[in-house]
Amino acid sequence: MKVEFSLEELVSLTRASSVTGSASGPATGIASLKQAGPGDLSFLTHRRYQPELEASKAGFVFVPEGFEYAGKPGQVVLRVASPNDAITSLCRKLETLLWPRPAPGVHPTAFVDPRAEIHPDATIGAKCVVEAGATVGSRTVLEAGVVFGRNSSVGPDSWLGYNVTVYPECSIGARVRLHSGVVVGADGYGYEFSQGRHAKVPQVGTVVIEDDVEIGANSCIDRARFGATVVGQGTKVDNLVQIAHNCRVGKHCILVAQVAIAGSTTLGDYVMVGGQAGLAGHIEIGAGSKIAGQSGVAHDLPPKSYVMGSPAIEALKDQKFQMMRQRVPELLRRIEALERRLPESGH
Amino acid sequence: MKVEFSLEELVSLTRASSVTGSASGPATGIASLKQAGPGDLSFLTHRRYQPELEASKAGFVFVPEGFEYAGKPGQVVLRVASPNDAITSLCRKLETLLWPRPAPGVHPTAFVDPRAEIHPDATIGAKCVVEAGATVGSRTVLEAGVVFGRNSSVGPDSWLGYNVTVYPECSIGARVRLHSGVVVGADGYGYEFSQGRHAKVPQVGTVVIEDDVEIGANSCIDRARFGATVVGQGTKVDNLVQIAHNCRVGKHCILVAQVAIAGSTTLGDYVMVGGQAGLAGHIEIGAGSKIAGQSGVAHDLPPKSYVMGSPAIEALKDQKFQMMRQRVPELLRRIEALERRLPESGH
Amino acid sequence: MKVEFSLEELVSLTRASSVTGSASGPATGIASLKQAGPGDLSFLTHRRYQPELEASKAGFVFVPEGFEYAGKPGQVVLRVASPNDAITSLCRKLETLLWPRPAPGVHPTAFVDPRAEIHPDATIGAKCVVEAGATVGSRTVLEAGVVFGRNSSVGPDSWLGYNVTVYPECSIGARVRLHSGVVVGADGYGYEFSQGRHAKVPQVGTVVIEDDVEIGANSCIDRARFGATVVGQGTKVDNLVQIAHNCRVGKHCILVAQVAIAGSTTLGDYVMVGGQAGLAGHIEIGAGSKIAGQSGVAHDLPPKSYVMGSPAIEALKDQKFQMMRQRVPELLRRIEALERRLPESGH
């Protein structure tokens, strides 16, 4: 994918209010101030990075309006309301090159059961399998290799990446994005121990992925024992995350990579869970709570909690403990010194 | 999948000993006491949930025989020996709807090498690939998109979910269930460092999955360097679990989501490992041991151990430490107070 | 795969300098000293395993030259410079049986876009999908079920395991090995919170996997927001590892299973990260550093650091704390005893 922006395009796409310096050619890449070379464009997000700006070899830089910076010989300086937004505008343009809208229709190498309903505006990629009774909404794209199970449905404007798997009887909303390797609807992990064996508890519920959810590569959302495992509207899930059966994840939550949530746990809206954190089963996490990375949460949390550590405690308390952690051996030495000076009264 | 149970079906499937109240229509869903509505059936598993029962809007409820509960207007109360078993009976019925037995045979879009042996009662789904020398047992199902490698074998009555991968020369038993994205037989992670490079150590062993094992979505069982990585009979593995080369997991073990076991480690029978726990390589975990979630086990454990924490110690000791964790800063303050009152004798 | 080595082959493949005992047949397996039976060959890697050697039932054993061991009746003892290297030589031989070189060419069931460039010596397996503009180098193998995205490239002598996914516009070098379920180039996890929603930040960069990298099953390497996520030459990544957008992993690094590295973090060369460790975003890990398993690293580390724990501190300090962990309750008791003996002067 060729990145190429003329100075005119840069100005019009980002609505730059002023330009100093002149370009010898188009910008052919986007990079951080540190990594940018003469053909690249870069941007200053905060004045604390001014030293990086001064040292940068970027051929084009976006700086905030009102920021004093003269530029260097051969460097073009563009002033914009928000350099970050300016870069995002350019990236949105590039996105249309990276992901050109595929033609609607079913690829000749896909297998779509005649009892499935594919909207005529949807795209079913090469080698996909769509089973009986499935429905795929308007403008939704299944990239190559997707398997979409019996009677499952996906709404309009959704995107299922290469090799995504959706088990039967699951329900996926509109504008949902599932990345490669995501598995929706595998059996929940439920057994009953009896006579020395783990007997399988049937997992006959479903999964509901609400609108505007995005789920990262190789994450797993298990189907409910009965009822539904729910991922709420607008929630964003990173890679390699585990959401167990009967969980209810609220709206607009953030689950960073490798989080695991055990069965039947409920997250309120706007909960943020840091990477590699683990949540026990059958607990309730109040809306707006923050759970730090690598935490282990075993109990209910009231709304707007902020916890840390394993097992997780109030973040501030954990931080205080953490600051003391390497001094614990010293505590013993000081106690021993005190004991030497204050011998136990013999009797 | 339409859930619909008439009152007669409910009684006959669950062998209810008594029924009070009358139904205006069939039950059309199963839900927890909290979430159930008028069309749903629900169940009381323990008398501590009596308040939820009193508040429940469930149209149908299972309660244990002998439990006093009059029911509400419009609610049907069914008495059974075990409400939990009653629900499981109904779920087993639903399971046959969710997973109707597929017709035996090879889907026309699958590719099966002519040198593979597929039992005539087996089912090979759409877009599957079965390589030369592979054997698939009677009534075993490969769902769509499975890749089954050269000379690997799977016994009768097993089920390989969509997009499962089995590398060459692996051996899978009877009644095994592998969920989507499971990878059986990838190379063990073995290198020798020499002249500034990590040189690959060939991984030419195999994987043996014994009978009645179930493995969750996107879990990985690596092939042995030589010999075999073994997952013992009846063991149940959750999603996103890593079992490294040459591990020997005993029979009837429980490995919860995101557990990782490093190379050549042995687990006795009936070991339970909580979610996100990690086990070092080349250690032995005695039969019947329990390892709490997020633990890190670096050493051998005798049978029936119960450990917790990272690094893992006896669970009780870890719990005692955990209760003290947020008081560590206080310890320092109290030591300082003692020191002020007992100044070091100057000299 | 039949393992079978005659005594003559054993000697010639391993350049054994002396042989004692005579074999009644070929060696038909390789096993550890403990697990080996009469048909197996085994090996002594260190003299501390002499008791295992004495007890071993192996029919063939490799011992180091100069090591005194007479062998048992019916056992063949081979002396070699390095028993470990001897086994590796044999395993390399077995590797050619396990992975016979596939014939070049495109499998008739694969779909290769006519605008892709496949080297005539490359192999494209059954049911693969290769999109427009992709290029596949000489002798590179795509096993069954690989999806290889638009305009992505892979160099010569690489191997992409079954069901690997490569998104568009990624670049993979020579002699790279990607195991099943690996996802290269999924979107980085980037959102901006605005008006109660997480708005997607376009992820239009790429992934560069340099030469001689190996990546384990179901690991994920996200594409950069812009620029590139880079995995440096010779780096070996285990299973289920997460490498987020814009990370730069140096050359010859080791990332053990379930490691997660957050966005824009840089690892110098020869960094080793233990299993399940987590690294925060936007930090720099100096070359040659070691990060213990399950650590949580939140800050920059100078070269050759060795850290442990969550949050990670100098390994030695963490070990000292860990030794004290279960004595923390005792510290409180001893402080209380001191306080009883030294009552606060009342006033």
Short mmCIF file of N, CA, C and O in Angstrom, two decimals, chain C residues 247-251 253-255 259-262 264-273 277-292 295-307 312:
data_model
loop_
_atom_site.label_atom_id
_atom_site.label_comp_id
_atom_site.label_asym_id
_atom_site.label_seq_id
_atom_site.Cartn_x
_atom_site.Cartn_y
_atom_site.Cartn_z
N CYS C 247 4.89 -2.25 18.58
CA CYS C 247 6.02 -2.80 19.34
C CYS C 247 7.19 -3.03 18.40
O CYS C 247 7.01 -3.30 17.20
N ARG C 248 8.39 -2.94 18.95
CA ARG C 248 9.59 -3.30 18.21
C ARG C 248 10.37 -4.29 19.07
O ARG C 248 11.01 -3.92 20.04
N VAL C 249 10.27 -5.54 18.67
CA VAL C 249 10.97 -6.60 19.40
C VAL C 249 12.31 -6.79 18.70
O VAL C 249 12.36 -6.95 17.47
N GLY C 250 13.39 -6.76 19.48
CA GLY C 250 14.73 -6.83 18.90
C GLY C 250 15.06 -8.18 18.30
O GLY C 250 14.19 -9.05 18.15
N LYS C 251 16.31 -8.35 17.97
CA LYS C 251 16.77 -9.59 17.36
C LYS C 251 17.07 -10.64 18.44
O LYS C 251 17.54 -10.31 19.52
N CYS C 253 15.40 -12.43 20.43
CA CYS C 253 14.70 -12.42 21.72
C CYS C 253 13.96 -13.75 21.92
O CYS C 253 13.74 -14.51 20.97
N ILE C 254 13.61 -13.99 23.17
CA ILE C 254 12.85 -15.18 23.56
C ILE C 254 11.60 -14.71 24.28
O ILE C 254 11.70 -14.02 25.31
N LEU C 255 10.43 -15.04 23.75
CA LEU C 255 9.17 -14.68 24.41
C LEU C 255 8.40 -15.96 24.68
O LEU C 255 7.89 -16.59 23.76
N VAL C 259 3.09 -14.53 27.05
CA VAL C 259 3.59 -13.18 27.29
C VAL C 259 2.68 -12.19 26.57
O VAL C 259 2.13 -12.50 25.52
N ALA C 260 2.53 -11.00 27.17
CA ALA C 260 1.79 -9.93 26.49
C ALA C 260 2.61 -8.65 26.55
O ALA C 260 3.08 -8.26 27.62
N ILE C 261 2.77 -8.01 25.41
CA ILE C 261 3.51 -6.75 25.33
C ILE C 261 2.57 -5.69 24.79
O ILE C 261 2.04 -5.84 23.68
N ALA C 262 2.37 -4.65 25.59
CA ALA C 262 1.42 -3.60 25.19
C ALA C 262 2.05 -2.68 24.14
O ALA C 262 3.24 -2.77 23.83
N SER C 264 3.58 -0.06 21.46
CA SER C 264 4.71 0.86 21.29
C SER C 264 5.89 0.57 22.20
O SER C 264 6.77 1.42 22.36
N THR C 265 5.92 -0.61 22.79
CA THR C 265 7.06 -0.95 23.63
C THR C 265 8.19 -1.53 22.78
O THR C 265 7.95 -2.19 21.78
N THR C 266 9.42 -1.22 23.19
CA THR C 266 10.60 -1.63 22.43
C THR C 266 11.43 -2.60 23.26
O THR C 266 11.70 -2.35 24.43
N LEU C 267 11.81 -3.71 22.65
CA LEU C 267 12.74 -4.64 23.31
C LEU C 267 14.05 -4.61 22.54
O LEU C 267 14.05 -4.76 21.31
N GLY C 268 15.17 -4.45 23.26
CA GLY C 268 16.48 -4.55 22.62
C GLY C 268 16.74 -6.00 22.19
O GLY C 268 15.90 -6.88 22.37
N ASP C 269 17.91 -6.23 21.64
CA ASP C 269 18.25 -7.58 21.21
C ASP C 269 18.47 -8.50 22.42
O ASP C 269 18.82 -8.05 23.50
N TYR C 270 18.26 -9.79 22.18
CA TYR C 270 18.57 -10.81 23.19
C TYR C 270 17.82 -10.63 24.50
O TYR C 270 18.31 -11.02 25.57
N VAL C 271 16.66 -10.04 24.45
CA VAL C 271 15.82 -9.96 25.66
C VAL C 271 15.10 -11.29 25.83
O VAL C 271 14.66 -11.90 24.86
N MET C 272 14.99 -11.75 27.09
CA MET C 272 14.26 -12.98 27.37
C MET C 272 13.10 -12.67 28.30
O MET C 272 13.31 -12.12 29.39
N VAL C 273 11.92 -13.07 27.90
CA VAL C 273 10.73 -12.79 28.71
C VAL C 273 10.07 -14.12 29.07
O VAL C 273 9.67 -14.89 28.19
N ALA C 277 4.49 -13.26 31.50
CA ALA C 277 4.87 -11.91 31.91
C ALA C 277 4.12 -10.90 31.06
O ALA C 277 3.75 -11.17 29.92
N GLY C 278 3.92 -9.71 31.65
CA GLY C 278 3.24 -8.64 30.93
C GLY C 278 4.10 -7.39 30.92
O GLY C 278 4.71 -7.03 31.94
N LEU C 279 4.17 -6.72 29.78
CA LEU C 279 4.94 -5.49 29.67
C LEU C 279 3.99 -4.35 29.30
O LEU C 279 3.20 -4.48 28.37
N ALA C 280 4.10 -3.26 30.04
CA ALA C 280 3.25 -2.11 29.76
C ALA C 280 3.62 -1.49 28.42
O ALA C 280 4.64 -1.84 27.82
N GLY C 281 2.80 -0.56 27.97
CA GLY C 281 3.05 0.09 26.70
C GLY C 281 4.07 1.22 26.81
O GLY C 281 4.37 1.72 27.90
N HIS C 282 4.65 1.60 25.68
CA HIS C 282 5.51 2.79 25.60
C HIS C 282 6.72 2.72 26.51
O HIS C 282 7.15 3.73 27.06
N ILE C 283 7.27 1.53 26.75
CA ILE C 283 8.49 1.45 27.56
C ILE C 283 9.61 0.82 26.72
O ILE C 283 9.36 0.27 25.65
N GLU C 284 10.83 0.96 27.24
CA GLU C 284 11.99 0.40 26.55
C GLU C 284 12.70 -0.60 27.44
O GLU C 284 13.10 -0.27 28.55
N ILE C 285 12.90 -1.78 26.91
CA ILE C 285 13.60 -2.83 27.64
C ILE C 285 14.98 -2.97 27.02
O ILE C 285 15.12 -3.31 25.84
N GLY C 286 16.01 -2.71 27.83
CA GLY C 286 17.37 -2.72 27.31
C GLY C 286 17.80 -4.11 26.86
O GLY C 286 17.33 -5.14 27.37
N ALA C 287 18.73 -4.12 25.92
CA ALA C 287 19.22 -5.38 25.33
C ALA C 287 19.74 -6.32 26.42
O ALA C 287 20.31 -5.90 27.42
N GLY C 288 19.52 -7.59 26.20
CA GLY C 288 20.07 -8.59 27.11
C GLY C 288 19.34 -8.70 28.43
O GLY C 288 19.78 -9.42 29.33
N SER C 289 18.22 -8.03 28.57
CA SER C 289 17.49 -8.10 29.84
C SER C 289 16.74 -9.42 29.97
O SER C 289 16.38 -10.04 28.98
N LYS C 290 16.54 -9.81 31.24
CA LYS C 290 15.74 -10.99 31.54
C LYS C 290 14.56 -10.60 32.41
O LYS C 290 14.73 -9.95 33.44
N ILE C 291 13.39 -11.03 32.00
CA ILE C 291 12.18 -10.74 32.75
C ILE C 291 11.57 -12.08 33.14
O ILE C 291 11.25 -12.90 32.29
N ALA C 292 11.45 -12.30 34.45
CA ALA C 292 10.99 -13.61 34.92
C ALA C 292 9.52 -13.84 34.56
O ALA C 292 8.77 -12.89 34.35
N SER C 295 6.02 -11.84 35.59
CA SER C 295 6.35 -10.46 36.02
C SER C 295 5.42 -9.47 35.35
O SER C 295 4.83 -9.75 34.31
N GLY C 296 5.37 -8.29 35.94
CA GLY C 296 4.66 -7.17 35.32
C GLY C 296 5.59 -5.98 35.25
O GLY C 296 5.96 -5.42 36.28
N VAL C 297 6.00 -5.60 34.06
CA VAL C 297 7.00 -4.54 33.90
C VAL C 297 6.31 -3.27 33.45
O VAL C 297 5.66 -3.26 32.41
N ALA C 298 6.47 -2.22 34.25
CA ALA C 298 5.73 -0.99 33.97
C ALA C 298 6.65 0.15 33.55
O ALA C 298 6.17 1.20 33.13
N HIS C 299 7.96 -0.06 33.67
CA HIS C 299 8.89 1.04 33.40
C HIS C 299 10.05 0.58 32.52
O HIS C 299 10.29 -0.62 32.39
N ASP C 300 10.76 1.54 31.97
CA ASP C 300 11.96 1.23 31.19
C ASP C 300 12.93 0.40 32.01
O ASP C 300 13.02 0.54 33.23
N LEU C 301 13.68 -0.45 31.33
CA LEU C 301 14.73 -1.21 32.01
C LEU C 301 16.05 -0.97 31.27
O LEU C 301 16.09 -1.03 30.05
N PRO C 302 17.11 -0.73 32.03
CA PRO C 302 18.43 -0.60 31.38
C PRO C 302 18.89 -1.96 30.84
O PRO C 302 18.37 -3.00 31.24
N PRO C 303 19.85 -1.96 29.92
CA PRO C 303 20.36 -3.22 29.38
C PRO C 303 20.78 -4.18 30.48
O PRO C 303 21.22 -3.75 31.55
N LYS C 304 20.62 -5.46 30.19
CA LYS C 304 21.04 -6.53 31.10
C LYS C 304 20.35 -6.48 32.45
O LYS C 304 20.90 -6.94 33.46
N SER C 305 19.18 -5.93 32.50
CA SER C 305 18.40 -5.98 33.74
C SER C 305 17.94 -7.41 33.97
O SER C 305 17.84 -8.21 33.04
N TYR C 306 17.64 -7.70 35.23
CA TYR C 306 17.03 -8.98 35.55
C TYR C 306 15.96 -8.69 36.59
O TYR C 306 16.28 -8.32 37.72
N VAL C 307 14.72 -8.79 36.21
CA VAL C 307 13.62 -8.36 37.09
C VAL C 307 12.61 -9.48 37.28
O VAL C 307 12.54 -10.43 36.51
N ALA C 312 7.36 -5.53 38.61
CA ALA C 312 8.69 -6.13 38.60
C ALA C 312 9.72 -5.23 39.27
O ALA C 312 9.73 -4.02 39.08
#
